[in-house]
Short mmCIF file of C-alpha atoms in Angstrom, two decimals:
data_model
loop_
_atom_site.label_atom_id
_atom_site.label_comp_id
_atom_site.label_asym_id
_atom_site.label_seq_id
_atom_site.Cartn_x
_atom_site.Cartn_y
_atom_site.Cartn_z
CA LEU A 9 -31.85 -32.24 22.20
CA ARG A 10 -32.75 -35.81 23.28
CA ALA A 11 -36.00 -35.17 21.29
CA GLN A 12 -34.15 -34.08 18.30
CA GLY A 13 -32.43 -37.35 18.40
CA TYR A 14 -29.57 -36.30 20.37
CA ASP A 15 -27.97 -38.73 22.64
CA ARG A 16 -24.11 -38.39 23.03
CA LEU A 17 -21.23 -35.47 21.91
CA THR A 18 -22.03 -34.47 18.46
CA ALA A 19 -19.68 -32.69 16.42
CA TRP A 20 -21.47 -30.41 13.69
CA ALA A 21 -20.06 -28.30 10.78
CA GLY A 22 -21.13 -24.72 10.60
CA HIS A 23 -19.39 -21.65 9.19
CA ARG A 24 -16.89 -19.78 11.05
CA TYR A 25 -18.28 -16.55 10.67
CA ASP A 26 -21.97 -17.75 10.73
CA THR A 27 -23.81 -17.08 14.69
CA LEU A 28 -23.38 -19.04 17.50
CA GLN A 29 -25.68 -19.51 19.62
CA PRO A 30 -25.44 -21.55 23.48
CA LEU A 31 -28.51 -23.46 22.22
CA ASP A 32 -28.02 -23.96 18.28
CA CYS A 33 -28.06 -26.78 16.96
CA PRO A 34 -28.85 -28.48 13.63
CA ALA A 35 -32.81 -29.50 13.66
CA GLN A 36 -31.59 -33.10 13.44
CA PRO A 37 -28.02 -35.21 14.42
CA PRO A 38 -25.88 -35.49 11.71
CA ALA A 39 -25.61 -38.55 10.08
CA GLU A 40 -21.52 -38.89 10.44
CA PRO A 41 -19.02 -35.63 11.76
CA PRO A 42 -17.93 -32.94 9.21
CA THR A 43 -15.29 -33.24 6.75
CA LEU A 44 -12.79 -29.80 7.18
CA SER A 45 -11.16 -28.92 4.62
CA VAL A 46 -8.27 -25.69 4.22
CA ARG A 47 -6.73 -24.66 1.21
CA MET A 48 -4.08 -21.37 1.86
CA MET A 49 -0.54 -20.14 0.94
CA ARG A 50 2.58 -20.18 2.69
CA ASP A 51 3.10 -17.42 5.47
CA GLU A 52 -1.17 -17.19 5.68
CA HIS A 53 -3.79 -17.31 8.41
CA ARG A 54 -6.76 -19.02 7.59
CA ALA A 55 -8.84 -21.02 9.73
CA GLU A 56 -11.78 -23.08 10.34
CA VAL A 57 -14.51 -24.17 13.52
CA ILE A 58 -15.93 -27.49 14.39
CA ASN A 59 -18.96 -27.00 16.54
CA LEU A 60 -19.63 -29.38 19.92
CA THR A 61 -22.78 -30.32 21.15
CA ASN A 62 -23.66 -31.83 24.37
CA PRO A 63 -27.22 -33.46 24.98
CA THR A 64 -25.88 -35.36 28.48
CA ASP A 65 -27.55 -33.88 31.64
CA ALA A 66 -24.07 -32.57 32.59
CA PRO A 67 -21.21 -30.74 31.59
CA VAL A 68 -18.62 -32.82 29.17
CA THR A 69 -14.73 -32.19 29.66
CA ALA A 70 -13.71 -33.01 25.81
CA THR A 71 -10.27 -33.41 24.45
CA VAL A 72 -9.64 -32.05 21.18
CA THR A 73 -6.20 -33.60 19.50
CA THR A 74 -5.22 -34.15 16.33
CA THR A 75 -3.21 -36.57 13.65
CA GLY A 76 -1.98 -37.00 10.58
CA LEU A 77 -0.69 -33.42 10.57
CA GLY A 78 3.05 -34.08 10.51
CA ALA A 79 5.03 -31.18 9.12
CA TYR A 80 2.00 -29.04 9.81
CA THR A 81 1.04 -30.01 13.26
CA SER A 82 2.94 -26.89 14.19
CA ALA A 83 0.75 -24.78 12.03
CA LEU A 84 -2.34 -25.25 13.63
CA LYS A 85 -3.60 -23.88 16.94
CA LEU A 86 -6.69 -25.18 18.95
CA ARG A 87 -8.52 -22.23 20.30
CA GLU A 88 -11.80 -22.03 22.20
CA VAL A 89 -14.45 -19.86 21.11
CA LEU A 90 -16.10 -18.10 24.52
CA PRO A 91 -19.84 -17.72 24.42
CA THR A 92 -20.50 -14.06 26.16
CA ASP A 93 -23.55 -11.79 26.43
CA THR A 94 -23.86 -8.33 25.07
CA ARG A 95 -25.66 -4.80 26.39
CA GLU A 96 -27.92 -5.67 24.01
CA ARG A 97 -28.99 -9.09 25.42
CA ILE A 98 -28.06 -11.12 22.33
CA PRO A 99 -25.41 -13.91 23.58
CA ILE A 100 -22.51 -14.14 20.84
CA SER A 101 -19.50 -16.69 19.98
CA SER A 102 -17.19 -14.40 18.94
CA ALA A 103 -14.25 -13.73 21.94
CA ILE A 104 -11.56 -16.54 20.61
CA LEU A 105 -8.85 -17.75 23.51
CA PRO A 106 -5.40 -18.56 22.99
CA GLY A 107 -5.79 -22.51 23.04
CA GLN A 108 -2.79 -24.61 22.33
CA PRO A 109 -0.28 -25.86 20.03
CA ALA A 110 -1.86 -28.86 18.06
CA GLU A 111 0.51 -31.11 19.66
CA GLN A 112 -0.77 -30.54 23.09
CA GLY A 113 -3.92 -30.39 22.34
CA LEU A 114 -7.01 -28.90 23.67
CA GLN A 115 -9.26 -29.32 26.54
CA ILE A 116 -12.79 -27.81 26.78
CA THR A 117 -15.77 -27.55 28.99
CA ILE A 118 -19.33 -27.71 27.26
CA PRO A 119 -22.00 -26.98 29.98
CA ALA A 120 -25.19 -29.45 29.81
CA GLY A 121 -27.49 -29.15 26.57
CA THR A 122 -24.95 -26.48 24.75
CA THR A 123 -22.97 -26.26 22.18
CA ARG A 124 -19.20 -24.90 22.05
CA GLN A 125 -16.86 -24.05 19.49
CA VAL A 126 -13.09 -25.31 18.65
CA TRP A 127 -11.06 -22.81 16.51
CA LEU A 128 -8.93 -24.67 14.47
CA HIS A 129 -6.45 -21.52 13.81
CA PHE A 130 -3.62 -22.12 10.72
CA ASP A 131 -0.46 -20.26 10.52
CA THR A 132 1.86 -20.71 7.56
CA ARG A 133 4.50 -18.96 8.35
CA GLY A 134 7.92 -21.29 7.90
CA VAL A 135 6.17 -24.77 6.61
CA ALA A 136 6.73 -25.74 3.05
CA ALA A 137 3.85 -26.12 0.45
CA GLY A 138 2.11 -29.71 0.57
CA ASP A 139 -0.86 -32.01 1.47
CA ALA A 140 -1.92 -33.31 4.98
CA ARG A 141 -5.35 -35.73 5.29
CA ALA A 142 -5.17 -36.02 8.83
CA GLU A 143 -8.15 -36.38 11.74
CA ILE A 144 -9.83 -34.11 14.64
CA LYS A 145 -10.55 -36.23 16.99
CA VAL A 146 -12.91 -35.06 19.84
CA SER A 147 -13.06 -37.45 23.31
CA SER A 148 -15.17 -37.35 26.51
CA GLY A 149 -13.76 -39.53 29.41
CA GLU A 150 -17.16 -38.72 31.09
CA ALA A 151 -19.41 -40.24 28.69
CA GLY A 152 -16.43 -42.32 26.94
CA ASP A 153 -17.76 -40.60 23.35
CA VAL A 154 -15.64 -40.16 20.80
CA VAL A 155 -15.68 -37.98 17.39
CA VAL A 156 -13.43 -37.98 14.35
CA ALA A 157 -13.42 -35.37 11.83
CA PRO A 158 -11.97 -36.04 8.61
CA LEU A 159 -9.37 -32.71 8.48
CA ARG A 160 -7.84 -31.73 4.43
CA LEU A 161 -4.94 -29.15 4.37
CA HIS A 162 -3.37 -28.04 1.31
CA VAL A 163 -0.67 -25.45 1.49
CA ALA A 164 0.13 -23.82 -1.99
CA ASP A 165 3.39 -23.37 -3.45
CA LEU A 166 2.68 -19.29 -3.01
CA VAL A 167 3.78 -17.07 -0.45
CA MET A 168 2.00 -14.51 0.98
CA PRO A 169 4.25 -11.35 1.57
CA PRO A 170 4.86 -9.81 4.71
CA GLU A 171 3.25 -6.75 4.55
CA PHE A 172 -0.26 -6.51 2.87
CA SER A 173 -0.65 -4.18 -0.21
CA ILE A 174 -3.78 -2.26 1.53
CA ALA A 175 -3.43 0.22 4.09
CA ILE A 176 -5.61 -1.02 7.24
CA GLY A 177 -6.34 1.62 10.36
CA GLY A 178 -8.74 2.18 12.69
CA TRP A 179 -7.99 4.92 14.85
CA ASP A 180 -6.34 3.49 17.78
CA GLU A 181 -5.04 6.15 19.48
CA THR A 182 -2.11 4.43 20.44
CA ASN A 183 -0.01 7.78 21.26
CA ASN A 184 0.55 9.14 24.67
CA LYS A 185 -0.97 7.20 27.29
CA GLY A 186 -3.91 6.25 24.94
CA GLY A 187 -7.46 6.32 24.34
CA TYR A 188 -10.72 4.93 25.10
CA GLN A 189 -9.73 1.80 26.78
CA VAL A 190 -6.09 1.19 25.63
CA THR A 191 -4.09 1.82 28.90
CA ALA A 192 -0.48 2.21 29.94
CA GLU A 193 -0.74 -1.99 30.84
CA ASN A 194 -2.54 -3.45 27.70
CA MET A 195 -0.74 -0.70 25.04
CA THR A 196 2.41 -3.08 24.18
CA GLU A 197 0.13 -6.49 23.79
CA PHE A 198 -2.74 -3.86 21.96
CA ILE A 199 -0.28 -2.85 19.39
CA ALA A 200 1.53 -6.39 19.12
CA ASN A 201 -2.35 -7.82 18.29
CA LEU A 202 -2.68 -5.03 15.82
CA ARG A 203 0.25 -5.72 14.09
CA GLU A 204 0.01 -9.83 14.13
CA HIS A 205 -3.63 -9.10 12.32
CA GLY A 206 -2.09 -7.09 9.79
CA VAL A 207 -2.96 -3.06 10.77
CA ASN A 208 0.09 -1.25 9.18
CA MET A 209 -1.73 2.49 9.71
CA PRO A 210 -2.00 3.94 13.33
CA TRP A 211 -3.75 6.37 13.74
CA SER A 212 -2.75 8.82 16.44
CA ASN A 213 -5.12 11.69 18.35
CA PRO A 214 -4.09 15.35 18.12
CA GLN A 215 -1.96 15.07 21.28
CA VAL A 216 0.84 13.72 18.87
CA MET A 217 0.71 16.58 17.07
CA PRO A 218 4.20 18.25 16.97
CA THR A 219 4.07 21.29 18.81
CA PRO A 220 3.53 24.64 16.46
CA GLY A 221 7.28 26.07 17.28
CA GLU A 222 8.16 29.95 18.02
CA TYR A 223 8.13 32.68 15.33
CA ASP A 224 9.22 36.24 14.96
CA ALA A 225 7.03 38.97 13.89
CA GLU A 226 7.74 38.49 10.49
CA GLY A 227 6.61 34.72 11.02
CA ASN A 228 10.35 33.01 10.99
CA MET A 229 10.86 30.21 12.76
CA THR A 230 13.47 31.05 15.97
CA ALA A 231 12.47 28.01 17.76
CA PRO A 232 11.89 23.99 16.55
CA PRO A 233 8.41 22.23 17.17
CA ASP A 234 8.68 19.38 20.08
CA PHE A 235 8.67 16.68 18.78
CA THR A 236 8.39 14.06 21.85
CA ALA A 237 4.91 12.93 21.67
CA TRP A 238 5.69 12.17 17.73
CA ASP A 239 8.91 10.64 18.63
CA GLN A 240 7.32 8.19 21.21
CA TRP A 241 4.71 7.15 18.86
CA VAL A 242 7.32 6.84 16.12
CA ASP A 243 8.94 4.34 18.22
CA ARG A 244 5.91 2.26 19.14
CA TRP A 245 4.77 1.72 15.69
CA GLY A 246 8.06 1.67 13.59
CA GLY A 247 8.26 0.66 10.14
CA VAL A 248 4.91 0.96 9.03
CA ARG A 249 3.31 1.82 5.76
CA CYS A 250 1.87 5.07 6.67
CA TRP A 251 1.00 6.94 9.97
CA GLY A 252 -2.44 8.26 10.06
CA LEU A 253 -2.98 11.82 12.04
CA PHE A 254 -5.98 14.02 13.48
CA PRO A 255 -4.78 16.83 14.51
CA SER A 256 -8.16 18.77 14.47
CA VAL A 257 -7.25 21.75 13.31
CA ARG A 258 -8.65 25.51 14.34
CA ASP A 259 -9.18 28.78 12.41
CA THR A 260 -5.59 29.76 13.58
CA PHE A 261 -1.94 28.53 13.98
CA ALA A 262 0.28 30.14 16.15
CA GLY A 263 -1.37 33.11 17.10
CA GLU A 264 -2.04 33.55 12.58
CA GLN A 265 -5.52 33.59 11.21
CA MET A 266 -6.40 31.02 8.87
CA GLY A 267 -5.47 32.01 5.23
CA THR A 268 -3.44 34.74 5.53
CA GLU A 269 -0.06 35.38 4.31
CA LEU A 270 1.56 35.27 8.01
CA PHE A 271 -0.67 32.07 8.95
CA ASN A 272 0.75 30.51 5.56
CA LYS A 273 3.93 31.14 6.26
CA LYS A 274 4.25 29.45 9.92
CA VAL A 275 2.47 26.18 8.90
CA GLY A 276 4.53 26.09 5.98
CA GLN A 277 7.73 26.04 8.63
CA TRP A 278 6.30 23.95 11.03
CA ALA A 279 5.15 21.55 8.06
CA THR A 280 8.54 21.90 6.76
CA ALA A 281 10.35 21.25 10.46
CA TRP A 282 8.19 18.00 11.14
CA VAL A 283 9.11 16.50 7.32
CA GLU A 284 13.03 16.58 7.75
CA HIS A 285 12.54 15.26 11.53
CA ALA A 286 10.46 12.14 9.74
CA ALA A 287 12.96 11.74 7.07
CA GLU A 288 15.69 11.05 9.67
CA GLN A 289 13.69 8.40 11.18
CA GLY A 290 12.77 6.83 7.93
CA ILE A 291 9.74 8.74 7.18
CA ALA A 292 8.51 9.74 3.73
CA PRO A 293 6.09 12.95 3.42
CA SER A 294 4.01 10.44 1.39
CA GLN A 295 3.31 8.10 4.24
CA ILE A 296 2.28 11.19 6.74
CA MET A 297 -1.64 11.00 6.03
CA ILE A 298 -3.03 14.12 7.61
CA LEU A 299 -6.75 14.44 8.36
CA LEU A 300 -7.46 17.98 9.02
CA VAL A 301 -11.32 18.01 10.04
CA ASP A 302 -12.79 14.37 10.26
CA GLU A 303 -16.01 13.83 8.48
CA PRO A 304 -16.81 16.72 6.79
CA SER A 305 -20.16 17.57 5.56
CA ARG A 306 -20.10 22.17 5.87
CA ASP A 307 -18.94 24.30 3.26
CA GLU A 308 -17.43 25.96 6.62
CA GLN A 309 -15.55 22.73 7.20
CA ASP A 310 -14.33 22.32 3.84
CA GLN A 311 -13.00 25.88 3.74
CA ARG A 312 -11.09 25.11 6.41
CA ILE A 313 -9.68 21.78 5.05
CA ILE A 314 -8.87 24.27 1.95
CA ALA A 315 -7.12 26.75 3.62
CA TRP A 316 -5.01 24.50 5.93
CA ALA A 317 -4.11 21.76 2.86
CA ARG A 318 -3.03 24.71 0.56
CA ALA A 319 -0.62 26.02 3.46
CA LEU A 320 0.72 22.21 3.86
CA ARG A 321 1.15 21.08 -0.03
CA ALA A 322 2.45 24.73 -1.06
CA ALA A 323 5.39 24.02 1.63
CA GLN A 324 5.45 20.10 1.38
CA PRO A 325 3.35 18.90 -1.78
CA GLU A 326 4.35 15.40 -0.70
CA LEU A 327 2.31 15.59 2.75
CA PHE A 328 -1.33 13.17 1.98
CA ILE A 329 -4.16 15.22 2.68
CA TRP A 330 -6.49 12.23 4.04
CA ASN A 331 -10.28 13.04 3.89
CA ASP A 332 -13.36 10.69 5.34
CA PRO A 333 -15.84 13.46 3.64
CA VAL A 334 -19.61 12.50 4.39
CA HIS A 335 -21.43 15.23 1.79
CA ALA A 336 -25.37 14.35 1.27
CA GLU A 337 -24.40 16.01 -2.58
CA PRO A 338 -20.81 15.41 -2.38
CA ASP A 339 -20.89 17.21 -6.25
CA LYS A 340 -22.06 20.00 -5.09
CA VAL A 341 -18.74 20.87 -2.56
CA ASP A 342 -16.31 23.56 -3.70
CA PRO A 343 -13.99 20.96 -6.22
CA GLU A 344 -10.76 22.40 -4.59
CA PHE A 345 -11.37 20.23 -1.91
CA TYR A 346 -11.19 17.48 -4.27
CA GLU A 347 -8.10 18.94 -5.66
CA LEU A 348 -5.83 19.38 -2.25
CA SER A 349 -7.19 15.62 -1.20
CA ASN A 350 -5.20 12.70 -1.82
CA VAL A 351 -7.24 10.48 -0.08
CA LEU A 352 -11.01 10.26 -0.30
CA CYS A 353 -12.78 7.83 1.98
CA PRO A 354 -16.12 7.67 1.69
CA HIS A 355 -18.29 5.68 4.69
CA ALA A 356 -18.55 2.35 2.94
CA PRO A 357 -22.06 1.36 4.37
CA ARG A 358 -23.47 4.85 3.06
CA PHE A 359 -21.65 4.36 -0.44
CA LEU A 360 -22.79 0.62 -0.96
CA GLY A 361 -26.59 2.03 0.28
CA GLU A 362 -26.64 5.23 -2.07
CA LYS A 363 -27.75 5.55 -5.62
CA PRO A 364 -25.58 5.16 -8.15
CA ALA A 365 -24.56 8.42 -9.21
CA TYR A 366 -22.93 8.60 -5.51
CA ARG A 367 -20.80 5.82 -5.89
CA ASP A 368 -19.92 7.40 -9.58
CA PHE A 369 -18.70 10.35 -8.44
CA TYR A 370 -15.96 8.97 -6.33
CA VAL A 371 -15.13 6.63 -9.22
CA ALA A 372 -14.32 10.16 -11.17
CA GLN A 373 -12.48 11.39 -8.53
CA ARG A 374 -10.60 7.79 -8.20
CA GLU A 375 -10.28 8.41 -11.94
CA ALA A 376 -8.85 12.19 -11.49
CA GLY A 377 -5.95 10.99 -9.48
CA GLN A 378 -7.54 10.44 -5.84
CA GLU A 379 -6.91 7.13 -3.96
CA LEU A 380 -10.01 5.51 -2.95
CA TRP A 381 -10.53 4.29 0.71
CA PHE A 382 -13.06 3.13 3.18
CA TYR A 383 -14.02 3.28 6.38
CA SER A 384 -16.48 2.09 8.78
CA CYS A 385 -17.83 3.38 11.95
CA SER A 386 -21.23 1.30 13.14
CA GLY A 387 -21.62 -0.50 16.06
CA PRO A 388 -21.94 -2.00 18.45
CA SER A 389 -18.70 -4.10 17.36
CA LYS A 390 -19.68 -7.35 18.61
CA LEU A 391 -23.06 -7.28 16.43
CA LEU A 392 -21.59 -6.43 13.24
CA ASP A 393 -20.79 -9.61 10.76
CA PRO A 394 -17.41 -10.46 10.52
CA ALA A 395 -17.76 -11.11 6.86
CA ALA A 396 -20.48 -8.45 5.73
CA TYR A 397 -19.28 -5.95 7.52
CA TYR A 398 -15.30 -6.47 8.67
CA ARG A 399 -14.00 -9.05 5.78
CA GLY A 400 -15.97 -7.28 3.46
CA GLN A 401 -14.69 -3.93 3.35
CA PHE A 402 -11.79 -5.56 1.55
CA TRP A 403 -13.61 -6.89 -1.51
CA LEU A 404 -15.19 -3.56 -1.63
CA ASN A 405 -11.54 -1.68 -2.23
CA LEU A 406 -11.52 -4.88 -4.61
CA CYS A 407 -14.59 -3.88 -6.43
CA TYR A 408 -13.66 -0.01 -6.65
CA GLU A 409 -10.07 -0.44 -6.90
CA GLY A 410 -9.53 1.24 -3.44
CA LYS A 411 -6.21 1.09 -0.95
CA GLY A 412 -7.08 1.32 2.13
CA SER A 413 -9.51 0.21 4.62
CA CYS A 414 -10.32 1.21 8.25
CA TYR A 415 -12.72 1.25 11.02
CA TRP A 416 -13.71 3.18 14.02
CA ALA A 417 -12.62 2.03 16.13
CA PHE A 418 -9.55 -0.65 17.85
CA GLY A 419 -9.51 0.81 21.07
CA ASP A 420 -13.27 1.75 21.46
CA GLU A 421 -15.22 -0.91 23.98
CA ALA A 422 -17.34 2.14 25.94
CA GLY A 423 -15.92 0.18 29.01
CA PHE A 424 -13.94 -2.88 28.92
CA SER A 425 -15.54 -6.30 27.01
CA TRP A 426 -16.27 -9.00 29.59
CA ASN A 427 -19.05 -6.85 31.33
CA ALA A 428 -20.66 -5.67 28.64
CA TYR A 429 -24.19 -4.80 31.13
CA SER A 430 -21.92 -1.33 32.41
CA GLN A 431 -21.35 -0.34 28.76
CA PRO A 432 -23.59 3.29 29.17
CA ARG A 433 -23.73 3.08 24.95
CA ALA A 434 -22.08 1.36 22.07
CA CYS A 435 -18.92 -0.99 21.69
CA TYR A 436 -16.91 -0.70 18.54
CA SER A 437 -13.64 -2.62 18.82
CA PRO A 438 -13.40 -5.47 17.45
CA LEU A 439 -11.91 -7.14 20.10
CA PHE A 440 -12.03 -7.90 23.41
CA LEU A 441 -10.46 -5.82 25.88
CA SER A 442 -9.61 -5.50 29.13
CA PRO A 443 -7.55 -2.69 31.28
CA THR A 444 -4.72 -5.22 31.28
CA THR A 445 -5.18 -7.90 28.29
CA ILE A 446 -6.40 -8.51 24.70
CA THR A 447 -8.30 -11.28 23.34
CA ASP A 448 -8.86 -11.94 19.84
CA ALA A 449 -12.79 -11.89 18.25
CA LYS A 450 -13.85 -13.29 15.05
CA GLN A 451 -14.47 -9.82 14.11
CA MET A 452 -10.43 -8.69 13.95
CA GLU A 453 -9.54 -12.30 12.66
CA ALA A 454 -12.13 -10.99 9.44
CA ILE A 455 -9.78 -8.19 9.23
CA ARG A 456 -6.86 -9.87 8.40
CA GLU A 457 -8.88 -12.83 6.23
CA GLY A 458 -9.83 -10.05 3.97
CA ALA A 459 -6.39 -8.02 3.69
CA GLU A 460 -5.25 -11.47 2.62
CA ASP A 461 -8.07 -11.79 -0.06
CA TYR A 462 -7.69 -8.46 -0.91
CA GLN A 463 -3.62 -9.65 -1.46
CA TYR A 464 -4.87 -12.88 -3.67
CA PHE A 465 -6.10 -10.49 -6.20
CA MET A 466 -3.82 -7.73 -6.28
CA MET A 467 -1.35 -11.15 -6.38
CA LEU A 468 -3.52 -12.62 -9.07
CA GLN A 469 -3.76 -9.23 -11.54
CA ALA A 470 0.23 -9.32 -11.10
CA LYS A 471 0.89 -12.51 -12.36
CA VAL A 472 -1.83 -11.50 -15.65
CA GLU A 473 0.20 -8.69 -16.28
CA GLU A 474 3.68 -10.54 -16.05
CA LEU A 475 2.92 -12.98 -18.27
CA GLU A 476 1.37 -10.60 -20.78
CA ALA A 477 4.25 -8.74 -20.87
CA ALA A 478 5.75 -11.78 -21.38
CA GLY A 479 3.81 -12.32 -24.66
CA VAL A 480 1.18 -15.20 -23.45
CA SER A 481 -1.80 -15.04 -24.66
CA ASP A 482 -4.00 -18.64 -24.10
CA GLN A 483 -7.66 -18.71 -22.46
CA LEU A 484 -6.58 -19.59 -19.15
CA ILE A 485 -5.34 -15.89 -18.87
CA ASP A 486 -8.78 -14.99 -20.13
CA GLU A 487 -10.62 -16.62 -17.26
CA ALA A 488 -8.07 -14.83 -14.67
CA LYS A 489 -9.08 -11.70 -15.95
CA THR A 490 -12.92 -12.65 -16.04
CA VAL A 491 -12.31 -14.11 -12.05
CA LEU A 492 -10.87 -10.37 -11.52
CA THR A 493 -13.43 -8.42 -12.76
CA THR A 494 -16.29 -10.30 -11.53
CA ALA A 495 -15.41 -12.17 -8.17
CA PRO A 496 -15.28 -8.51 -6.12
CA GLU A 497 -19.13 -7.60 -7.28
CA LYS A 498 -20.00 -11.14 -6.20
CA ALA A 499 -19.39 -10.73 -2.79
CA LEU A 500 -20.80 -7.50 -2.25
CA ASP A 501 -24.17 -9.58 -2.36
CA ILE A 502 -23.86 -10.20 0.90
CA MET A 503 -22.94 -6.19 1.89
CA GLY A 504 -24.93 -2.93 2.78
CA PRO A 505 -26.39 -0.85 5.67
CA ASN A 506 -28.98 -3.44 6.16
CA ARG A 507 -26.78 -7.16 6.16
CA GLN A 508 -24.35 -5.83 8.01
CA GLN A 509 -25.57 -6.96 11.41
CA TRP A 510 -24.60 -10.34 12.12
CA MET A 511 -28.22 -11.54 13.11
CA VAL A 512 -29.29 -11.29 9.20
CA PRO A 513 -29.14 -14.29 7.28
CA LYS A 514 -26.84 -14.28 4.40
CA ASP A 515 -24.16 -16.89 2.14
CA ARG A 516 -21.10 -16.25 4.34
CA GLU A 517 -19.39 -18.70 2.29
CA VAL A 518 -19.58 -16.12 -0.81
CA MET A 519 -15.80 -14.99 0.10
CA ASP A 520 -14.36 -17.97 0.50
CA ARG A 521 -15.75 -19.53 -2.53
CA LEU A 522 -14.26 -16.82 -4.02
CA ARG A 523 -10.96 -16.68 -2.76
CA LEU A 524 -10.31 -20.24 -3.56
CA GLN A 525 -11.61 -19.71 -6.97
CA ALA A 526 -8.61 -17.07 -7.09
CA LEU A 527 -6.04 -19.66 -5.68
CA GLY A 528 -6.93 -22.36 -8.01
CA MET A 529 -6.36 -19.89 -10.67
CA PHE A 530 -3.17 -18.74 -9.73
CA GLU A 531 -1.99 -22.06 -8.53
CA ARG A 532 -2.17 -23.01 -12.77
CA LEU A 533 -1.13 -19.38 -13.87
CA SER A 534 1.96 -20.27 -12.02
CA LYS A 535 2.88 -23.28 -13.75
CA GLN A 536 2.84 -20.84 -17.14
#
């Protein structure tokens, strides 16, 4: 480092989702500290980072403080990004420790010859619109160094809604005693963390399903289902947008073979009892989304889904049949499979990597009335790009008018996060999990950012429609419509099956530029 010209504690800029390993730094020390800039709405989360390199022979404990934020001081939390290793022996900087409020400052120890990152987490809930010109001050008592980085904050007079309009889920399995690395000890914190990051669609395993109940020889229900597991799950997640259920159905129900009249009658009565019970909890049937068979790819799986969907829809037509098909040739699938589907959720990396005809097929299904969502299930999660893989899936939804974003799997770490060497296989959680704690990761932060990006464009679209309905017609509206149609496609340039790995270089600022373009356009239109 000193041969490269570094002679003191040095601050430098980098994108918050760029890779950062412990020995990374610019080829030459920057001439001056970076200027940090954050532009956002009220009631929103956004972040910026500052990297600190220590070229001395000993560890340096730096104190990071802020001045000049004024009324926005409470909106900033200073958090250390902790480097960890991975099972694949590729070090990463992803774990984000809880940190300190800006008024208290943050102490961070930087080992000799290494770089550490400070995550500036802005949460503008409860603050007014306005601007601040502030400074980030990094001082080291040991080395006597002081670094001052300018910080510019703009809070627009626009409000992020408390609930996102896109569904967000991740097969968390927080019913009963939990699944994978979700435990009785960390479940409450786990659910709170997911909800804080905008997750509004919990996913259960089959154990949450109401029991079949009892029936007489004619198929009439004589004893109702047991809703104990369902009720417990609903209590844990009350008030969410929708409920994802994976019953993993078989060819029989309550002793009856699939497709028979008695099967249909029993399934129908069971579904009706369930819908009526859910209604008492304030849950509409359209909020109950049932994944009957996971990732169907063969006709026998499709036929099982069709038989169950017929019976369910005949009794309760407002229940949602949610499918994540992975057929190699979707146009050759039984058409009834699609007719009975409320949601089609193709695999996002495959969707991007296939030929245009594959994507066109699903677009046609959306135009025919099915909702289009996207899901991803690649791993190991800690080596997946927060921008291209996690945040990007929301831009994919924008591009194809999708309404949901799901990931396998929020609770699956193949063992716990803090000793990756012991993991027997790839991990999948976008969080760092222990038996008793939950720690944020950049991958999870990117999910919330993506949802906020999505909301920007939904709000901008609504504003354009409002102005057009009021008879307003000018060049600014035309410019906004151009942004709405062109920006999402530009964001997809950094996405795809060959670009989802974190170590693949890419322009991670593209989504920021497009998001800020939408924000500026929205601010101008709001003055109309």
